[in-house]
């Protein structure tokens, strides 16, 4: 994977494990049919299998296991969440959106296939997510299935991720007027909502009562913001080859980011403070939460 | 509405009622927020409120009520299904797909707003559908919620509607080689899957056991095919002003349709035979199924 994980074997092993599990899940969920819709499934497979860090599914699985849930159930729910993440990247990369040619070091879907196929493959992964969560394989308990659906749909729709993307587009269209408060709100929706959903879905599978989820939500909020500040730092200072995508697009467009608003040093300090704060929220947990702690640290220290 | 409904007051009243209910449901589900994502919700409202015939929600509500379910629950589920239908029209109209400028007699969403907003508004309506079905307002019974999600996601994804759209795109790209069998299969997915989901969702809300749904599925299959043949006839012979969209695009592109493969007269006869066959499947029901019977007749006699 080329991730910067020296001396951090817990996280490295945790990510490699979930990467295998998610690739296997997508592979078995998406057999290529022998009809004229084969192209659609091939496109879904191209985008969904291999490449991603699978941070969100790892969060689902780790939280679920912390509360004694079965790994198989959590991996399957994590696969649904990852399908939403992948669909959002496909649509984000379209010419009418960010117009990107490169993703995870390979051609974006509309470049490898075509725009119409990319729109449809994104839409179909969007459906796949809810087909997984509505089906019995994710949980025998229909209440768990319905709660998972509601958590994920709320996080990805207009009050969550898509709402954040719209704010981002408005920011691009209307110039760089956004202040730190607005950028924070935008990013809490755009990337934070799905990270929050990851932890929420783990808690649902682990049957954690509503009132016992506060510290998990606080952890997710902090790593979400730390993740985005780190992303802005990478966009400013990173290596395009390692990142596997075009960098410095925001700066070139004169768009406000955490780095442009806070400066590199303050942004870096803030990201590290958030990671420490996230780890602080896990104080009630023992070593079963070590993967979450390692992830918080990794998020601000990664080089891609 | 300008629909051809002379002497058919049951259907006319049924459609007007569900149109009001669905418009009201979307209106209350989509308050415009006071932040930079307002544009997204305005776009969702533009596409979702007003205009549509609401045939699918009427199917959900009628079947559910035939089995004693509450109308409120069925209308809410029908609204989820309609959100999927509307999202698919938004994405279908995009320049990279069918590139249409007119829908329900007004500018398509990407013409009225822009392409990026249209992609996101479609995606957000897609999420809204599952947010509705995962939430408690549609049903107190989590099993019903989970089953509704699974039925709708399966019907709209790569094994259903989106798969049919892919086959349609492949047909356009590769010319007019499709035979009647392949066109039938394509249309059973592209339009038939959601009509089938409508009846299935009504049966789920009405708690009809699996083994009691055969005749409802047969009805849905027949009206789905009749609907598409009638659509091809309208595309060939219809009035663009009444239709509220561009016609004769398929013929201009030399694309195979039921009409090009069967001829106008045989296609019309086939549509009417399917409508009668659909009505035949309802023999076990009394006047509570009259709306379904009227719909079958309307589908092949409509002029838009």
Short mmCIF file of N, CA and C in Angstrom, two decimals, chain A residues 29-31 35-41 44 84 87 91 94 96-97 114-117 119-120 123-124 126-128 130-136 142-143 145-147 149-150 152-154 156-159 161-167 169-170 174 178 182 185 189, chain B residues 29-31 35-41 44 84 87 91 94 96-97 114-117 119-120 123-124 126-128 130-136 142-143 145-147 149-150 152-154 156-159 161-167 169-170 174 178 182 185 189:
data_model
loop_
_atom_site.label_atom_id
_atom_site.label_comp_id
_atom_site.label_asym_id
_atom_site.label_seq_id
_atom_site.Cartn_x
_atom_site.Cartn_y
_atom_site.Cartn_z
N UNK A 29 -20.18 -9.96 -4.09
CA UNK A 29 -21.45 -9.25 -4.32
C UNK A 29 -21.64 -8.87 -5.78
N UNK A 30 -20.55 -8.82 -6.53
CA UNK A 30 -20.63 -8.28 -7.89
C UNK A 30 -20.13 -9.24 -8.96
N UNK A 31 -20.78 -10.41 -9.11
CA UNK A 31 -20.42 -11.28 -10.23
C UNK A 31 -20.84 -10.61 -11.54
N UNK A 35 -24.93 -10.61 -19.78
CA UNK A 35 -25.86 -9.91 -20.66
C UNK A 35 -25.29 -8.51 -20.94
N UNK A 36 -26.09 -7.67 -21.56
CA UNK A 36 -25.58 -6.36 -21.96
C UNK A 36 -25.39 -5.37 -20.82
N UNK A 37 -25.68 -5.83 -19.58
CA UNK A 37 -25.39 -4.95 -18.45
C UNK A 37 -24.04 -5.27 -17.83
N UNK A 38 -23.30 -6.21 -18.44
CA UNK A 38 -21.98 -6.61 -17.92
C UNK A 38 -21.07 -5.40 -17.72
N UNK A 39 -21.12 -4.47 -18.68
CA UNK A 39 -20.26 -3.29 -18.62
C UNK A 39 -20.46 -2.51 -17.32
N UNK A 40 -21.71 -2.45 -16.85
CA UNK A 40 -22.02 -1.73 -15.62
C UNK A 40 -21.34 -2.38 -14.42
N UNK A 41 -21.43 -3.71 -14.33
CA UNK A 41 -20.84 -4.41 -13.20
C UNK A 41 -19.31 -4.35 -13.28
N UNK A 44 -18.42 -1.04 -11.88
CA UNK A 44 -18.56 -1.03 -10.42
C UNK A 44 -17.37 -1.72 -9.77
N UNK A 84 -20.93 3.52 -0.51
CA UNK A 84 -21.35 4.93 -0.55
C UNK A 84 -20.13 5.82 -0.77
N UNK A 87 -19.02 5.42 -4.42
CA UNK A 87 -19.94 6.10 -5.34
C UNK A 87 -19.70 7.61 -5.31
N UNK A 91 -18.72 10.09 -8.60
CA UNK A 91 -19.47 11.26 -9.04
C UNK A 91 -18.67 12.55 -8.84
N UNK A 94 -16.32 13.36 -11.75
CA UNK A 94 -16.91 13.65 -13.07
C UNK A 94 -16.50 15.03 -13.59
N UNK A 96 -18.21 17.43 -14.70
CA UNK A 96 -19.03 18.55 -14.22
C UNK A 96 -18.82 18.83 -12.74
N UNK A 97 -18.08 17.95 -12.06
CA UNK A 97 -17.78 18.17 -10.64
C UNK A 97 -16.29 18.57 -10.55
N UNK A 114 -16.68 5.59 -19.54
CA UNK A 114 -17.20 6.83 -20.12
C UNK A 114 -18.09 7.48 -19.08
N UNK A 115 -18.52 8.71 -19.34
CA UNK A 115 -19.28 9.45 -18.33
C UNK A 115 -20.60 8.80 -17.96
N UNK A 116 -21.35 8.34 -18.98
CA UNK A 116 -22.66 7.73 -18.69
C UNK A 116 -22.49 6.50 -17.81
N UNK A 117 -21.49 5.68 -18.13
CA UNK A 117 -21.24 4.48 -17.33
C UNK A 117 -20.82 4.86 -15.91
N UNK A 119 -21.72 7.61 -14.23
CA UNK A 119 -22.91 8.06 -13.50
C UNK A 119 -23.70 6.83 -13.02
N UNK A 120 -23.93 5.89 -13.93
CA UNK A 120 -24.72 4.69 -13.60
C UNK A 120 -24.02 3.78 -12.59
N UNK A 123 -24.42 5.37 -9.25
CA UNK A 123 -25.80 5.16 -8.80
C UNK A 123 -26.01 3.72 -8.32
N UNK A 124 -25.41 2.77 -9.03
CA UNK A 124 -25.62 1.36 -8.70
C UNK A 124 -24.90 0.96 -7.41
N UNK A 126 -24.47 3.05 -5.04
CA UNK A 126 -25.34 3.72 -4.07
C UNK A 126 -26.47 2.76 -3.67
N UNK A 127 -27.09 2.12 -4.65
CA UNK A 127 -28.14 1.13 -4.35
C UNK A 127 -27.59 -0.09 -3.65
N UNK A 128 -26.42 -0.54 -4.09
CA UNK A 128 -25.82 -1.75 -3.50
C UNK A 128 -25.69 -1.58 -1.98
N UNK A 130 -27.56 0.00 0.09
CA UNK A 130 -28.82 -0.21 0.80
C UNK A 130 -29.38 -1.61 0.58
N UNK A 131 -29.00 -2.21 -0.54
CA UNK A 131 -29.38 -3.61 -0.74
C UNK A 131 -28.69 -4.48 0.32
N UNK A 132 -27.43 -4.17 0.59
CA UNK A 132 -26.69 -4.89 1.64
C UNK A 132 -27.37 -4.70 3.00
N UNK A 133 -27.65 -3.43 3.33
CA UNK A 133 -28.16 -3.14 4.67
C UNK A 133 -29.61 -3.60 4.87
N UNK A 134 -30.38 -3.70 3.77
CA UNK A 134 -31.75 -4.17 3.88
C UNK A 134 -31.84 -5.70 3.91
N UNK A 135 -30.76 -6.37 3.51
CA UNK A 135 -30.77 -7.83 3.41
C UNK A 135 -30.39 -8.54 4.71
N UNK A 136 -30.71 -9.81 4.79
CA UNK A 136 -30.55 -10.52 6.08
C UNK A 136 -29.12 -10.88 6.43
N UNK A 142 -34.06 -7.31 12.24
CA UNK A 142 -34.53 -6.27 11.31
C UNK A 142 -34.40 -4.86 11.89
N UNK A 143 -34.44 -4.73 13.22
CA UNK A 143 -34.28 -3.40 13.83
C UNK A 143 -32.88 -2.87 13.55
N UNK A 145 -31.03 -3.71 10.97
CA UNK A 145 -30.98 -3.39 9.54
C UNK A 145 -31.60 -2.02 9.26
N UNK A 146 -32.79 -1.78 9.82
CA UNK A 146 -33.48 -0.51 9.57
C UNK A 146 -32.68 0.67 10.14
N UNK A 147 -32.08 0.48 11.33
CA UNK A 147 -31.29 1.57 11.93
C UNK A 147 -30.03 1.86 11.12
N UNK A 149 -29.69 1.45 7.88
CA UNK A 149 -30.14 2.16 6.68
C UNK A 149 -30.35 3.63 6.99
N UNK A 150 -31.05 3.89 8.09
CA UNK A 150 -31.37 5.28 8.42
C UNK A 150 -30.12 6.09 8.73
N UNK A 152 -27.02 5.55 7.64
CA UNK A 152 -26.21 5.76 6.45
C UNK A 152 -26.87 6.73 5.47
N UNK A 153 -28.18 6.58 5.25
CA UNK A 153 -28.88 7.46 4.30
C UNK A 153 -28.86 8.91 4.79
N UNK A 154 -29.04 9.10 6.11
CA UNK A 154 -29.02 10.46 6.65
C UNK A 154 -27.64 11.08 6.49
N UNK A 156 -25.35 10.40 4.22
CA UNK A 156 -24.85 10.62 2.87
C UNK A 156 -25.69 11.61 2.07
N UNK A 157 -26.90 11.90 2.49
CA UNK A 157 -27.81 12.76 1.73
C UNK A 157 -27.60 14.26 1.90
N UNK A 158 -28.69 15.01 1.63
CA UNK A 158 -28.55 16.48 1.57
C UNK A 158 -28.26 17.11 2.93
N UNK A 159 -28.54 16.40 4.03
CA UNK A 159 -28.22 16.95 5.35
C UNK A 159 -26.83 16.50 5.79
N UNK A 161 -23.22 14.36 3.66
CA UNK A 161 -22.16 14.45 2.66
C UNK A 161 -22.54 15.29 1.43
N UNK A 162 -23.69 15.00 0.83
CA UNK A 162 -24.07 15.72 -0.39
C UNK A 162 -24.28 17.21 -0.10
N UNK A 163 -24.83 17.53 1.07
CA UNK A 163 -24.98 18.93 1.47
C UNK A 163 -23.62 19.62 1.56
N UNK A 164 -22.64 18.92 2.12
CA UNK A 164 -21.28 19.47 2.21
C UNK A 164 -20.67 19.67 0.83
N UNK A 165 -20.93 18.73 -0.07
CA UNK A 165 -20.40 18.88 -1.43
C UNK A 165 -21.01 20.10 -2.13
N UNK A 166 -22.32 20.30 -1.89
CA UNK A 166 -22.97 21.47 -2.48
C UNK A 166 -22.34 22.76 -1.94
N UNK A 167 -22.08 22.81 -0.63
CA UNK A 167 -21.44 23.99 -0.04
C UNK A 167 -20.07 24.22 -0.66
N UNK A 169 -19.15 23.37 -3.70
CA UNK A 169 -19.34 23.89 -5.06
C UNK A 169 -19.71 25.37 -5.02
N UNK A 170 -20.58 25.74 -4.08
CA UNK A 170 -20.95 27.14 -3.93
C UNK A 170 -19.70 27.97 -3.58
N UNK A 174 -18.50 31.03 -5.86
CA UNK A 174 -18.59 32.38 -5.33
C UNK A 174 -17.28 32.92 -4.78
N UNK A 178 -15.31 32.14 2.28
CA UNK A 178 -15.64 31.31 3.43
C UNK A 178 -14.66 31.49 4.58
N UNK A 182 -17.27 28.52 8.60
CA UNK A 182 -18.02 27.94 7.48
C UNK A 182 -17.28 26.74 6.89
N UNK A 185 -17.80 23.79 9.19
CA UNK A 185 -19.15 23.22 9.00
C UNK A 185 -19.21 22.41 7.69
N UNK A 189 -19.66 18.18 7.27
CA UNK A 189 -20.64 17.49 6.44
C UNK A 189 -19.95 16.64 5.38
N UNK B 29 -40.78 17.08 3.78
CA UNK B 29 -39.48 16.41 3.94
C UNK B 29 -38.31 17.31 3.55
N UNK B 30 -38.58 18.33 2.75
CA UNK B 30 -37.49 19.12 2.18
C UNK B 30 -37.60 20.62 2.48
N UNK B 31 -37.53 20.98 3.77
CA UNK B 31 -37.46 22.41 4.08
C UNK B 31 -36.11 22.97 3.62
N UNK B 35 -28.39 27.79 4.86
CA UNK B 35 -26.94 27.80 4.73
C UNK B 35 -26.60 27.60 3.25
N UNK B 36 -25.31 27.37 2.96
CA UNK B 36 -24.89 27.30 1.57
C UNK B 36 -25.30 26.02 0.85
N UNK B 37 -26.01 25.14 1.56
CA UNK B 37 -26.53 23.96 0.85
C UNK B 37 -27.97 24.18 0.39
N UNK B 38 -28.49 25.39 0.60
CA UNK B 38 -29.88 25.70 0.21
C UNK B 38 -30.13 25.38 -1.26
N UNK B 39 -29.13 25.69 -2.10
CA UNK B 39 -29.27 25.45 -3.54
C UNK B 39 -29.59 23.99 -3.85
N UNK B 40 -28.99 23.08 -3.07
CA UNK B 40 -29.21 21.65 -3.29
C UNK B 40 -30.67 21.29 -3.01
N UNK B 41 -31.20 21.77 -1.90
CA UNK B 41 -32.58 21.45 -1.53
C UNK B 41 -33.56 22.12 -2.50
N UNK B 44 -33.64 19.88 -5.43
CA UNK B 44 -34.41 18.66 -5.14
C UNK B 44 -35.91 18.96 -5.22
N UNK B 84 -36.86 7.80 -5.88
CA UNK B 84 -35.96 7.01 -6.74
C UNK B 84 -36.29 7.28 -8.21
N UNK B 87 -35.04 10.80 -9.08
CA UNK B 87 -33.56 10.84 -9.20
C UNK B 87 -33.12 10.22 -10.53
N UNK B 91 -30.81 12.09 -13.54
CA UNK B 91 -29.55 11.59 -14.08
C UNK B 91 -29.70 11.19 -15.55
N UNK B 94 -29.23 14.06 -18.02
CA UNK B 94 -27.92 14.72 -18.08
C UNK B 94 -27.32 14.68 -19.49
N UNK B 96 -24.49 13.75 -20.53
CA UNK B 96 -23.75 12.52 -20.84
C UNK B 96 -24.68 11.31 -20.98
N UNK B 97 -25.95 11.49 -20.62
CA UNK B 97 -26.92 10.39 -20.78
C UNK B 97 -27.82 10.75 -21.97
N UNK B 114 -27.53 23.60 -12.81
CA UNK B 114 -26.31 23.28 -13.56
C UNK B 114 -26.05 21.80 -13.38
N UNK B 115 -25.08 21.27 -14.13
CA UNK B 115 -24.86 19.82 -14.11
C UNK B 115 -24.44 19.28 -12.75
N UNK B 116 -23.52 19.99 -12.09
CA UNK B 116 -23.03 19.50 -10.80
C UNK B 116 -24.19 19.44 -9.80
N UNK B 117 -25.01 20.48 -9.79
CA UNK B 117 -26.17 20.50 -8.88
C UNK B 117 -27.15 19.38 -9.22
N UNK B 119 -26.40 16.42 -10.62
CA UNK B 119 -25.84 15.15 -10.14
C UNK B 119 -26.09 15.00 -8.65
N UNK B 120 -25.78 16.05 -7.89
CA UNK B 120 -25.92 16.01 -6.43
C UNK B 120 -27.39 15.92 -5.99
N UNK B 123 -28.45 12.40 -6.52
CA UNK B 123 -27.86 11.57 -5.46
C UNK B 123 -28.59 11.77 -4.13
N UNK B 124 -28.98 13.00 -3.84
CA UNK B 124 -29.61 13.30 -2.56
C UNK B 124 -31.04 12.77 -2.49
N UNK B 126 -31.90 10.12 -4.05
CA UNK B 126 -31.59 8.69 -3.91
C UNK B 126 -31.46 8.34 -2.42
N UNK B 127 -30.72 9.17 -1.69
CA UNK B 127 -30.57 8.95 -0.25
C UNK B 127 -31.88 9.17 0.49
N UNK B 128 -32.60 10.21 0.08
CA UNK B 128 -33.87 10.54 0.76
C UNK B 128 -34.80 9.33 0.77
N UNK B 130 -34.10 6.20 0.93
CA UNK B 130 -33.75 5.21 1.95
C UNK B 130 -33.80 5.79 3.36
N UNK B 131 -33.64 7.10 3.46
CA UNK B 131 -33.83 7.74 4.77
C UNK B 131 -35.30 7.59 5.19
N UNK B 132 -36.21 7.75 4.22
CA UNK B 132 -37.64 7.56 4.51
C UNK B 132 -37.91 6.13 4.95
N UNK B 133 -37.41 5.17 4.17
CA UNK B 133 -37.73 3.76 4.43
C UNK B 133 -37.04 3.22 5.68
N UNK B 134 -35.90 3.82 6.06
CA UNK B 134 -35.21 3.37 7.28
C UNK B 134 -35.80 4.00 8.53
N UNK B 135 -36.59 5.07 8.36
CA UNK B 135 -37.12 5.81 9.51
C UNK B 135 -38.44 5.25 10.01
N UNK B 136 -38.80 5.63 11.22
CA UNK B 136 -39.97 5.02 11.87
C UNK B 136 -41.31 5.50 11.35
N UNK B 142 -39.93 -2.76 12.33
CA UNK B 142 -38.62 -2.71 11.65
C UNK B 142 -38.47 -3.74 10.54
N UNK B 143 -39.18 -4.86 10.65
CA UNK B 143 -39.11 -5.87 9.60
C UNK B 143 -39.68 -5.31 8.30
N UNK B 145 -39.77 -2.14 7.49
CA UNK B 145 -38.81 -1.13 7.00
C UNK B 145 -37.65 -1.79 6.25
N UNK B 146 -37.08 -2.83 6.85
CA UNK B 146 -35.93 -3.50 6.22
C UNK B 146 -36.33 -4.16 4.90
N UNK B 147 -37.52 -4.76 4.87
CA UNK B 147 -37.98 -5.41 3.63
C UNK B 147 -38.23 -4.37 2.52
N UNK B 149 -36.71 -1.49 2.18
CA UNK B 149 -35.39 -1.05 1.71
C UNK B 149 -34.82 -2.06 0.73
N UNK B 150 -34.89 -3.34 1.09
CA UNK B 150 -34.30 -4.36 0.25
C UNK B 150 -35.01 -4.45 -1.11
N UNK B 152 -36.70 -2.07 -2.68
CA UNK B 152 -36.46 -0.90 -3.51
C UNK B 152 -35.02 -0.84 -4.02
N UNK B 153 -34.06 -1.14 -3.15
CA UNK B 153 -32.65 -1.08 -3.56
C UNK B 153 -32.37 -2.13 -4.64
N UNK B 154 -32.94 -3.32 -4.49
CA UNK B 154 -32.72 -4.37 -5.51
C UNK B 154 -33.32 -3.95 -6.84
N UNK B 156 -33.83 -0.91 -8.00
CA UNK B 156 -33.26 0.26 -8.66
C UNK B 156 -31.80 0.08 -9.06
N UNK B 157 -31.10 -0.87 -8.50
CA UNK B 157 -29.67 -1.04 -8.74
C UNK B 157 -29.29 -1.78 -10.02
N UNK B 158 -28.07 -2.35 -10.02
CA UNK B 158 -27.51 -2.92 -11.25
C UNK B 158 -28.26 -4.15 -11.74
N UNK B 159 -29.02 -4.81 -10.85
CA UNK B 159 -29.81 -5.96 -11.29
C UNK B 159 -31.21 -5.54 -11.71
N UNK B 161 -33.31 -1.41 -12.48
CA UNK B 161 -33.41 -0.22 -13.33
C UNK B 161 -32.06 0.22 -13.94
N UNK B 162 -31.03 0.34 -13.10
CA UNK B 162 -29.75 0.82 -13.61
C UNK B 162 -29.15 -0.17 -14.62
N UNK B 163 -29.36 -1.47 -14.38
CA UNK B 163 -28.91 -2.48 -15.34
C UNK B 163 -29.61 -2.31 -16.68
N UNK B 164 -30.91 -2.03 -16.63
CA UNK B 164 -31.67 -1.79 -17.86
C UNK B 164 -31.18 -0.54 -18.59
N UNK B 165 -30.86 0.50 -17.83
CA UNK B 165 -30.34 1.72 -18.46
C UNK B 165 -29.00 1.46 -19.14
N UNK B 166 -28.16 0.63 -18.49
CA UNK B 166 -26.88 0.28 -19.11
C UNK B 166 -27.11 -0.45 -20.42
N UNK B 167 -28.06 -1.40 -20.42
CA UNK B 167 -28.35 -2.15 -21.65
C UNK B 167 -28.83 -1.19 -22.74
N UNK B 169 -27.98 1.97 -23.06
CA UNK B 169 -26.83 2.73 -23.55
C UNK B 169 -25.99 1.86 -24.50
N UNK B 170 -25.81 0.59 -24.13
CA UNK B 170 -25.07 -0.33 -24.99
C UNK B 170 -25.78 -0.47 -26.34
N UNK B 174 -24.02 0.44 -29.81
CA UNK B 174 -23.71 -0.65 -30.75
C UNK B 174 -24.73 -0.78 -31.88
N UNK B 178 -30.61 -5.17 -31.40
CA UNK B 178 -31.42 -5.83 -30.38
C UNK B 178 -32.70 -6.42 -30.96
N UNK B 182 -34.54 -9.29 -26.48
CA UNK B 182 -33.60 -8.46 -25.74
C UNK B 182 -34.23 -7.13 -25.32
N UNK B 185 -36.48 -7.81 -22.35
CA UNK B 185 -35.67 -7.96 -21.13
C UNK B 185 -35.19 -6.60 -20.65
N UNK B 189 -36.34 -4.50 -17.09
CA UNK B 189 -35.46 -3.94 -16.07
C UNK B 189 -35.63 -2.43 -15.97
#
